[in-house]
Coordinates of C-alpha atoms and ligand atoms in Angstrom, one line a residue:
X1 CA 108.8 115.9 130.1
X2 CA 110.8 117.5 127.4
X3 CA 111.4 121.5 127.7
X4 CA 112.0 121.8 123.9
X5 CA 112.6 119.4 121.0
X6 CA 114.1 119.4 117.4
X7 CA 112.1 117.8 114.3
X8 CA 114.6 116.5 111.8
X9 CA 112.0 116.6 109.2
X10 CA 109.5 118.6 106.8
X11 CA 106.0 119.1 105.2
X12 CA 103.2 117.2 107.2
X13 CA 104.6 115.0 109.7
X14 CA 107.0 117.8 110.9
X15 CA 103.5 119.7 111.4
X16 CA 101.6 116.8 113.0
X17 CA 104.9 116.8 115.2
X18 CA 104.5 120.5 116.5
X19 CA 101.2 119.9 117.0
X20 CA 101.3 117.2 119.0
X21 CA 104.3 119.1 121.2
X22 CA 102.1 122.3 121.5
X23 CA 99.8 120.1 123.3
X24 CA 102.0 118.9 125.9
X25 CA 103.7 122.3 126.3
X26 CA 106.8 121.2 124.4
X27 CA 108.4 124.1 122.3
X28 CA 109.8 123.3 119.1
X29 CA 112.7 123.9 116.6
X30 CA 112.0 123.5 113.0
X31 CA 115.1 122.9 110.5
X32 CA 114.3 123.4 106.7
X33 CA 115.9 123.7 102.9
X34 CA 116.1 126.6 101.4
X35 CA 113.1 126.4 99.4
X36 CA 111.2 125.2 102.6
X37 CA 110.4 128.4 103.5
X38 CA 107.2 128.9 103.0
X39 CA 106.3 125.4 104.9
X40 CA 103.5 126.1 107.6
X41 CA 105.6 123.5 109.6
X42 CA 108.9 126.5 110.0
X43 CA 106.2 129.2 110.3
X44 CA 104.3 127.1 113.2
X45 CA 107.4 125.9 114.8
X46 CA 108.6 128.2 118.2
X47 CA 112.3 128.7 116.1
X48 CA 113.2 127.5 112.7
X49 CA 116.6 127.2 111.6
X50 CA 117.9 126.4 107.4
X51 CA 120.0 124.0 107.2
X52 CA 121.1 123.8 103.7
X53 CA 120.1 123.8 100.0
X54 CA 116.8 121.9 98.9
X55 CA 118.4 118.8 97.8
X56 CA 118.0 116.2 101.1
X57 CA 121.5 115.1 101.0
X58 CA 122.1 118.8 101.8
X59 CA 119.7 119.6 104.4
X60 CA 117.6 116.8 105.9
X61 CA 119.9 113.7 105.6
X62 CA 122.8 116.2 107.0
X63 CA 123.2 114.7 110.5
X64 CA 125.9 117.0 111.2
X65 CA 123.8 120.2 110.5
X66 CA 120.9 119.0 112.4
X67 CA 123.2 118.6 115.4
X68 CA 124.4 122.2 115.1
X69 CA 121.3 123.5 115.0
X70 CA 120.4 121.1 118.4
X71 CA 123.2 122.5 120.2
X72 CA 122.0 126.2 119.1
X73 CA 118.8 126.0 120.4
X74 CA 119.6 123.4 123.2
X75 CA 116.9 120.9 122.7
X76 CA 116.1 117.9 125.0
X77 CA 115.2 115.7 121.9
X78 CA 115.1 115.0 118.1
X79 CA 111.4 113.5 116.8
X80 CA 113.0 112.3 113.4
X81 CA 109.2 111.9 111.9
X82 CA 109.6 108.8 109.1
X83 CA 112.0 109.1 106.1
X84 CA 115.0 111.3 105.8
X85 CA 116.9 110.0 109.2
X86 CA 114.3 107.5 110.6
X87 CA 115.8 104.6 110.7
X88 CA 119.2 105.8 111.0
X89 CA 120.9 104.0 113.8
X90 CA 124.2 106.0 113.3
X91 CA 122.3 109.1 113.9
X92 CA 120.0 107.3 116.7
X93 CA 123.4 106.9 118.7
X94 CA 124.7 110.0 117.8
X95 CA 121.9 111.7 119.3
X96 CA 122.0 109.0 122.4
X97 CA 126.1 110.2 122.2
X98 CA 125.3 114.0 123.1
X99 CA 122.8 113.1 125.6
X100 CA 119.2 114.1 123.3
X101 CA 117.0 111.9 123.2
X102 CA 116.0 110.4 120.0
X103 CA 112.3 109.6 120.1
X104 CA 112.4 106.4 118.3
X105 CA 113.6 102.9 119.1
X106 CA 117.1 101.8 120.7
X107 CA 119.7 102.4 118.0
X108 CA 120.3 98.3 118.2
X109 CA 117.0 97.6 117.5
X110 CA 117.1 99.9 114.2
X111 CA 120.0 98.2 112.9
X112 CA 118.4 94.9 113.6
X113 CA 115.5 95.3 112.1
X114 CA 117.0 97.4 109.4
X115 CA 118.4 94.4 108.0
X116 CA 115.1 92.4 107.0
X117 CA 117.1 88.8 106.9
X118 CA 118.0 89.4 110.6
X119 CA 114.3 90.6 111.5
X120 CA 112.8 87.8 109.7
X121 CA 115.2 85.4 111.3
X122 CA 114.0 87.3 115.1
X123 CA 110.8 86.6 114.2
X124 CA 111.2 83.1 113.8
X125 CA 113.2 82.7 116.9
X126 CA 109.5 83.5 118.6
X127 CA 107.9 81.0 116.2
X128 CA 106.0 83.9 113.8
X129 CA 105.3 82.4 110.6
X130 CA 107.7 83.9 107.9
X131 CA 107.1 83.6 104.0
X132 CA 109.3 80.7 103.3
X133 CA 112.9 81.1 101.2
X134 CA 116.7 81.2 102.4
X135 CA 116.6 81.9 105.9
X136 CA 120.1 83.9 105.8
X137 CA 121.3 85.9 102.7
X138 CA 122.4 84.3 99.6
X139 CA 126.4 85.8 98.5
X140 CA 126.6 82.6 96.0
X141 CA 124.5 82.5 92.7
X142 CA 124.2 79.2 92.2
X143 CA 123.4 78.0 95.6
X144 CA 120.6 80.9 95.5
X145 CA 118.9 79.5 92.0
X146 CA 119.5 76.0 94.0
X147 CA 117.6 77.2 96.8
X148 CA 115.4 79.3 94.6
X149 CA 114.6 76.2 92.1
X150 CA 113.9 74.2 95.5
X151 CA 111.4 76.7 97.0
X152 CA 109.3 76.6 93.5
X153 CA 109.1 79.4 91.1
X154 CA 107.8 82.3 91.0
X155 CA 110.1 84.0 93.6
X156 CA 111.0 86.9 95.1
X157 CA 114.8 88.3 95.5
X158 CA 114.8 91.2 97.8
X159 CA 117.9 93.2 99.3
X160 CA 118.7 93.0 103.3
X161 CA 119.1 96.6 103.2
X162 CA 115.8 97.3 101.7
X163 CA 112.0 97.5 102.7
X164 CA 108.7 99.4 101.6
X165 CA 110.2 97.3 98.3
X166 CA 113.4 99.1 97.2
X167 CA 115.5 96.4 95.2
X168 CA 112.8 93.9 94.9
X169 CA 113.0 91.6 92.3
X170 CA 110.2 89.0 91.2
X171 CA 111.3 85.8 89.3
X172 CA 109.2 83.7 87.3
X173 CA 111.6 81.3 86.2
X174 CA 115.1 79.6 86.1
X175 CA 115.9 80.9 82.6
X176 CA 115.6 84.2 83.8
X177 CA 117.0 83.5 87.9
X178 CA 120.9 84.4 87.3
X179 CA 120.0 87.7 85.4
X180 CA 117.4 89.4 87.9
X181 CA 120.0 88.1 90.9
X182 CA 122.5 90.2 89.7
X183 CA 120.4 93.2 89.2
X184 CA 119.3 92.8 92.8
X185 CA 122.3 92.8 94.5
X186 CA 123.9 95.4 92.4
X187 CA 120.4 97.7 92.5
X188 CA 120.9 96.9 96.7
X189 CA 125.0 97.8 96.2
X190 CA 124.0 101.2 94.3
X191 CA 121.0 102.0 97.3
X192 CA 122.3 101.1 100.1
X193 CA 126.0 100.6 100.2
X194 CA 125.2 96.7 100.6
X195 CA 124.6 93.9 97.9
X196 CA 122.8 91.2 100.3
X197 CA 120.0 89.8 98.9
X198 CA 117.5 86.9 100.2
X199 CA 115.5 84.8 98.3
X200 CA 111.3 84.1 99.4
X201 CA 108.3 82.4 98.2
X202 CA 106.4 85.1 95.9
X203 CA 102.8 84.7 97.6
X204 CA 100.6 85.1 94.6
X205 CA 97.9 88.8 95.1
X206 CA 98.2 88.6 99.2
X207 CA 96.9 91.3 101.9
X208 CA 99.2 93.7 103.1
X209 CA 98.4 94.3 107.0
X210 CA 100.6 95.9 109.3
X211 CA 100.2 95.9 113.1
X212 CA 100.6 99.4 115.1
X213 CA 102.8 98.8 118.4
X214 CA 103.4 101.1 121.0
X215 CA 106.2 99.8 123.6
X216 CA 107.5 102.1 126.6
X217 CA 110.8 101.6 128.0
X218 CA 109.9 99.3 130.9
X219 CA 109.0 96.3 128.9
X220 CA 104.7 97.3 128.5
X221 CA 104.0 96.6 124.9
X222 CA 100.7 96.9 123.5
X223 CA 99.6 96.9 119.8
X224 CA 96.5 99.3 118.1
X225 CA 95.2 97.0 115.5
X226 CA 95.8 96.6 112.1
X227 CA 95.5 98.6 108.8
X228 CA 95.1 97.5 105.2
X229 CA 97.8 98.6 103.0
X230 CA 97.5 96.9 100.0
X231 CA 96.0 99.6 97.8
X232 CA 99.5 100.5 96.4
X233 CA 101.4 101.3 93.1
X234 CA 105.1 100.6 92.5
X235 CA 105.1 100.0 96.7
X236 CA 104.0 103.9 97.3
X237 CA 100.7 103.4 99.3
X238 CA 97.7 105.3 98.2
X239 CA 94.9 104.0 100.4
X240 CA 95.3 102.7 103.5
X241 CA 92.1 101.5 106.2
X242 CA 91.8 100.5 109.8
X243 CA 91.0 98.2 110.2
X244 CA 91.5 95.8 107.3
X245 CA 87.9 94.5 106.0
X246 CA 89.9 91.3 105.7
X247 CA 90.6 90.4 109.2
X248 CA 88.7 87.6 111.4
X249 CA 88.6 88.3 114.8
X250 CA 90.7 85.2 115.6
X251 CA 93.2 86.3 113.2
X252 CA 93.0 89.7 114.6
X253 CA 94.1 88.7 117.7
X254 CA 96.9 85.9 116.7
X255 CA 98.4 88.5 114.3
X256 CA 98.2 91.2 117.0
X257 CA 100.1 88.5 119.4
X258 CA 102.3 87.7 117.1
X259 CA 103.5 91.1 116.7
X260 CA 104.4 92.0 120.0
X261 CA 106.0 88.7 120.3
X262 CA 108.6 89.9 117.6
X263 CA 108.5 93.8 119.2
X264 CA 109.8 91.7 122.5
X265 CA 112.4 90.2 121.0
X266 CA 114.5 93.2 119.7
X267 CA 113.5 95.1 123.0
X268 CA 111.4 97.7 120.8
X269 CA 110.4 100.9 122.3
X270 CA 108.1 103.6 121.3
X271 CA 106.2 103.3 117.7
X272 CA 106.9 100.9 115.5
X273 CA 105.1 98.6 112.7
X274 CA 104.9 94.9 111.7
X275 CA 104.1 94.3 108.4
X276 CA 102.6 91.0 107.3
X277 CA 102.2 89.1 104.2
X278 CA 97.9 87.6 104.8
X279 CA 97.2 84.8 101.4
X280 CA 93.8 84.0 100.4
X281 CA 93.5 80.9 103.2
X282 CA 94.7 83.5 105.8
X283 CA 98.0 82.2 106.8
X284 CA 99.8 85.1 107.2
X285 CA 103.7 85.7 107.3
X286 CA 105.7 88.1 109.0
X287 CA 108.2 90.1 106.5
X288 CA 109.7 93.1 108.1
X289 CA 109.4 95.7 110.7
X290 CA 109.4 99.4 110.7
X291 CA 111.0 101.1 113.2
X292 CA 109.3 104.4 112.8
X293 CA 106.4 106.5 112.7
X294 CA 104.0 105.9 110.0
X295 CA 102.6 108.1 107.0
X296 CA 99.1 105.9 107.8
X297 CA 99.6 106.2 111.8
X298 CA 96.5 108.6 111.8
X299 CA 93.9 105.7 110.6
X300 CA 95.1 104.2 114.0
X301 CA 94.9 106.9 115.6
X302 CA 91.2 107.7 114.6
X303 CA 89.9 104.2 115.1
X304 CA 91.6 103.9 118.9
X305 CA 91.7 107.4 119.9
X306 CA 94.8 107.2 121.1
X307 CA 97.4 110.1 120.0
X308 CA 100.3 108.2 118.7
X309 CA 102.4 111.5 118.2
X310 CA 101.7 112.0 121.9
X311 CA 102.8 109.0 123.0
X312 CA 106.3 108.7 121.2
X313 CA 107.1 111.5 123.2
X314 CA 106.0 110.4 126.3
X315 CA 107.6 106.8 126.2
X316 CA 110.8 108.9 125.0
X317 CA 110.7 111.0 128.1
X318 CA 110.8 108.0 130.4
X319 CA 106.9 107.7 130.8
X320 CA 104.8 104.5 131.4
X321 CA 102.7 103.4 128.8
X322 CA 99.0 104.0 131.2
X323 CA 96.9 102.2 129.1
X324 CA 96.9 97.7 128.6
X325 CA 96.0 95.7 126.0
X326 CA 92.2 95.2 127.1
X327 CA 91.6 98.7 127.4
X328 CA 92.7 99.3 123.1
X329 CA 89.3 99.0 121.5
X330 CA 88.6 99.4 118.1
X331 CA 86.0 102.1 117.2
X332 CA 84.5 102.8 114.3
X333 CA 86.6 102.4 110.5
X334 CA 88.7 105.0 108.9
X335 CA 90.4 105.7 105.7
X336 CA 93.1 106.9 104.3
X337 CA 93.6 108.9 101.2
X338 CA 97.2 110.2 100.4
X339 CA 96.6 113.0 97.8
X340 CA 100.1 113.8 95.9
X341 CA 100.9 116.0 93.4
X342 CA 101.6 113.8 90.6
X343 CA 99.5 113.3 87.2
X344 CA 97.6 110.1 87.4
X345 CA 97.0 109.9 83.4
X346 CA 100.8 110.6 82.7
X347 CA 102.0 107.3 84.7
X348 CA 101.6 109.1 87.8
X349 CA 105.0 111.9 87.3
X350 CA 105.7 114.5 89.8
X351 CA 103.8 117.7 89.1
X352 CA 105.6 120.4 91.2
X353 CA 104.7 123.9 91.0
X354 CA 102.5 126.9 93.2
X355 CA 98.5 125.8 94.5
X356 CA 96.9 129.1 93.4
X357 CA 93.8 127.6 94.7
X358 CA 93.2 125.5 98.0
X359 CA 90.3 124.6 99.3
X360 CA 90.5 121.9 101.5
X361 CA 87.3 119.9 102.6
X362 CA 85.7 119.3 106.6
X363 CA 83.4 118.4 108.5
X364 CA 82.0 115.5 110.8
X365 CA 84.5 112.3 110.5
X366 CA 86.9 114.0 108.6
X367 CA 90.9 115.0 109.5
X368 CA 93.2 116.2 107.0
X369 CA 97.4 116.3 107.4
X370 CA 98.6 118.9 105.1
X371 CA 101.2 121.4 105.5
X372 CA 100.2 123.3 102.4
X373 CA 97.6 126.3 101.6
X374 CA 96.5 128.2 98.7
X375 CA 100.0 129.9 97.1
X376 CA 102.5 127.4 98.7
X377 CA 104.8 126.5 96.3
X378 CA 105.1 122.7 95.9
X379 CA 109.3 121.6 95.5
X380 CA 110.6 119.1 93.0
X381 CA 113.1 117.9 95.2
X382 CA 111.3 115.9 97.5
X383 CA 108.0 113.2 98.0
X384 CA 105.0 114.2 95.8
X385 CA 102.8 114.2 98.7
X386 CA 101.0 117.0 99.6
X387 CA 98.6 115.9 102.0
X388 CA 96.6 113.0 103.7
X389 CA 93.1 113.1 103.8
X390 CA 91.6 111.0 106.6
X391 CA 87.6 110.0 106.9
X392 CA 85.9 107.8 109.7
X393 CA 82.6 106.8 110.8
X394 CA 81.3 104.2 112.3
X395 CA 81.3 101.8 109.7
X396 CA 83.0 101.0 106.7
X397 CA 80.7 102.3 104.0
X398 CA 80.6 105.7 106.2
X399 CA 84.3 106.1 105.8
X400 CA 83.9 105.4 101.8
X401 CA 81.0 107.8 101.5
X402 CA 82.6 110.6 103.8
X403 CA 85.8 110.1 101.7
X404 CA 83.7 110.4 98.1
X405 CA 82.2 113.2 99.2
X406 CA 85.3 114.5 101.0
X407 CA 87.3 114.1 97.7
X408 CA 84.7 115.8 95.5
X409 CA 85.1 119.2 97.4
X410 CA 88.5 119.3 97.7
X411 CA 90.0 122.3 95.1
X412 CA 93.2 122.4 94.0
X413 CA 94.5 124.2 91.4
X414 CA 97.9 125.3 89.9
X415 CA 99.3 121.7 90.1
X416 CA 97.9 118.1 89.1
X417 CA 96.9 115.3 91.6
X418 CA 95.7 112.3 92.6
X419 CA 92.4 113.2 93.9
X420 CA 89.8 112.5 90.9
X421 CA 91.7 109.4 90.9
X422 CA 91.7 108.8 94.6
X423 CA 87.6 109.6 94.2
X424 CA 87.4 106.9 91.3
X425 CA 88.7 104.4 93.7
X426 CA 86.1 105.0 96.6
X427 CA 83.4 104.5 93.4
X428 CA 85.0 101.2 92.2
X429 CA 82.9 97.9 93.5
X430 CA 85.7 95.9 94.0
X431 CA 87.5 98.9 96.8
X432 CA 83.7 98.7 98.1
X433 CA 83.7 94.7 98.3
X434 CA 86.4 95.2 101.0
X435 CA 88.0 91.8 99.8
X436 CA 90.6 93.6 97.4
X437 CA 94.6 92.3 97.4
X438 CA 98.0 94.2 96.3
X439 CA 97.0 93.7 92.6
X440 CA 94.2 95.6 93.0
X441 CA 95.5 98.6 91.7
X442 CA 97.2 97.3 88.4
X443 CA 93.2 95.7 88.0
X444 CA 91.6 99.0 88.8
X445 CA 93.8 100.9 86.3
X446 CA 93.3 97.9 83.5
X447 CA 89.4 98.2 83.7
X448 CA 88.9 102.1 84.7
X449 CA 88.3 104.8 81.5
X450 CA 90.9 107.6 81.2
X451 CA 88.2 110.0 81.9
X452 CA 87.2 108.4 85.4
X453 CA 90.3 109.8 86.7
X454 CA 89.8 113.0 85.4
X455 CA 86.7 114.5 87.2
X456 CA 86.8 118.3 87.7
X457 CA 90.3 118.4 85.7
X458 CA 92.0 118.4 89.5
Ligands
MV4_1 C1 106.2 90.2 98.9 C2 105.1 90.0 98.1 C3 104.8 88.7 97.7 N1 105.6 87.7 98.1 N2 106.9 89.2 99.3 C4 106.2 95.0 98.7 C5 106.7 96.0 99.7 C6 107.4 95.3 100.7 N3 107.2 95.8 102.0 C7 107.0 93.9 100.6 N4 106.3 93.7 99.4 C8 105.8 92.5 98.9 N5 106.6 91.4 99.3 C9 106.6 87.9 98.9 N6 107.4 86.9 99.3 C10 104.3 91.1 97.7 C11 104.7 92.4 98.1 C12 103.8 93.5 97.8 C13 103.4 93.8 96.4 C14 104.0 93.1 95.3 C15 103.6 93.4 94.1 C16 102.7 94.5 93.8 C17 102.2 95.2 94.9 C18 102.6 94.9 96.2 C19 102.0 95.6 97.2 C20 102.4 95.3 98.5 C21 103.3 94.2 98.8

């Protein structure tokens, strides 16, 4: 096992990554901004080292710095937690180059699978349903309204380079086709460095399931169920459950199949997620994967008992994954709720500043992720999220009422946030049907008063 490791990232998944390496004896190095400071995960961490001014392209997108500070303290490994350097193959190699391990996939398969044409065109070579379009990317405009004219409007342009639904583009018709092209590919250009787009089918209010894996480096690949993801706004997630209320067993299983079919295919190892498109007949279609850890991980983690955190870093050091297929069990249901700092009446902005009061909730069935307390000082430089609050029970309607009630003691002052908004969800019948879709949340906003989302003024 690893002696010491680095996390290349901040705020609550850099804690949940020292937590997880306290318990297998692993000391750990922290790296922060300067106005990361005060972040329990540097004050929780065995050494912390700054490595550079708040903004990320100074501190935690700097591969170079990180390296420095790995060769300081002389750590076995970098956890890269999900963001920043992720799903960074340069840097996965890098690291691979100096002999630390990166605990993540092969650097291959994140370049594969960073390009979402060639993981959509991997998962067909295993006969997984993808949503149908231009199987390879489209450089010539008129061939791509051809195509797109030929597949049936609406449809959806996305970029290569993208995911999580940077540089998306929906197109309603072939008036407007030529136009919203061109903004796609330069949008992709301007993100990414690359102007690829491809062209799908836009599936009309679908499901959004994604499929845990967990894949050692000796070929044992096993997946932990599904969670629903399709409570989202502008593609940030705000809710996410395990598993999804709209699952059959049967498709369950063939979805669960189908994604370690793909995760075989780019020789995937450690954590990783495949994210499917699921209509209202239940076909569902594959249409990426993610080659990382997970914000939602922990609803997995709650529903299997299984450590995910825990096992990343023991696939990465060379371990066998113990546990097979028949012996993942689902248990219970569990809920997600992300609570960020942002002001839900005011379109959701960023609301940066210091918690003068915290008061965070507990109790039976429920987990919180959070790397802040009262007087921490929330930074406008990076994510608004500023913590994840995680219920379970045994069934579903336990997980909603722990989470209202969870929600409804939470305090926090100084700043904004999502939480009385969070709590009007866990209210709203249709989130309590269980049968909701990605549109829920533009419906939800449409039909729910102003004053709904302001309970308690938090
Ligand atoms: C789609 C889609 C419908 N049709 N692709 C958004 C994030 C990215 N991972 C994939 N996403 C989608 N891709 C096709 N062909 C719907 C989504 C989508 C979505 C779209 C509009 C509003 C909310 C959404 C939430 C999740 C997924």
């Amino acid at each position: 096992m690893f002696e010491k490791i680095l996390i290349a990232n901040r705020g609550e998944i850099a804690l949940r990554v020292v937590r997880a390496c306290r318990e297998l004896g692993i000391k750990t190095v922290a790296v922060y901004s300067e106005v990361d400071d005060q972040s329990l995960h540097v004050q929780l961490a065995d050494e912390a080292i700054c490595i550079g001014a708040a903004a990320s392209s100074d501190s935690y997108l700097r591969a170079d710095r990180i390296f420095s500070a790995a060769e300081i303290t002389n750590v076995d490994a970098i956890h890269p937690g999900y963001g920043f350097l992720s799903e960074n193959a340069t840097f996965a190699e890098q690291c691979l180059d100096c002999n630390i391990a990166f605990v993540g996939p092969l650097p291959k398969t994140i370049a594969q699978m960073g390009n979402k044409s060639i993981a959509k065109s991997v998962a067909r070579s295993v006969r997984v349903p993808c949503v149908p379009g231009s199987d390879e990317v489209m450089d010539n405009e008129l061939e791509a309204k051809k195509l797109a004219g030929f597949i049936g409007y609406p449809v959806i342009i996305k970029a290569a380079a993208g995911g999580g639904g940077k540089g998306m583009r929906l197109v309603n018709n072939s008036v407007s086709f030529c136009k919203e092209y061109k903004m796609a590919r330069s949008e992709a250009e301007k993100a990414f460095g690359d102007g690829s787009v491809y062209i799908e089918k836009f599936i009309e209010e679908p499901h959004h399931i994604e499929f845990q894996i967990l894949a050692d480096k000796y070929g044992n690949i096993i997946h932990l169920f599904d969670r629903d993801c399709s409570i989202q706004r502008r593609y940030q997630k705000l809710v996410e459950e395990a598993p999804s209320p709209f699952l059959s067993k049967k498709l369950r299983d063939e979805m669960g199949h189908a994604a370690i079919k793909i995760a075989r295919k780019c020789n995937y190892q450690n954590a990783g997620t495949v994210e499917f498109l699921v209509d209202k007949h239940g076909h569902y279609y594959f249409i990426e994967m993610n080659a990382r850890l997970q914000v939602e991980h922990g609803v997995t983690e709650q529903i299997t008992g299984l450590d995910i955190v825990k096992w990343q870093l023991l696939i990465a050091a060379g371990e066998k994954l113990t546990i097979e297929q028949k012996d993942v069990k689902i248990c219970g249901h569990a809920i997600e709720c992300r609570i960020n700092a942002e002001d839900p009446i005011k379109n959701f902005t960023p609301f940066p500043g210091e918690i003068t009061l915290y008061y965070s909730p507990g109790g039976h069935g429920i987990r919180i992720d959070s790397h802040v307390y009262a007087g921490y000082k929330i930074p406008p430089n990076y994510d608004s999220m500023v913590a994840k609050l995680i219920t379970f029970g045994k069934t579903r309607e336990i997980a909603i009422s722990k989470m209202h009630s969870a929600l409804s003691e939470y305090l926090v002052r100084g700043v904004k946030t999502t939480i009385s908004f969070l709590r009007a969800i866990m209210m709203d019948k249709g989130y309590i049907a269980g049968n909701y879709t990605t549109k829920f949340v533009e419906d939800f906003l449409e039909r729910t008063p102003v004053d709904a989302l302001n309970f308690k003024n938090c």
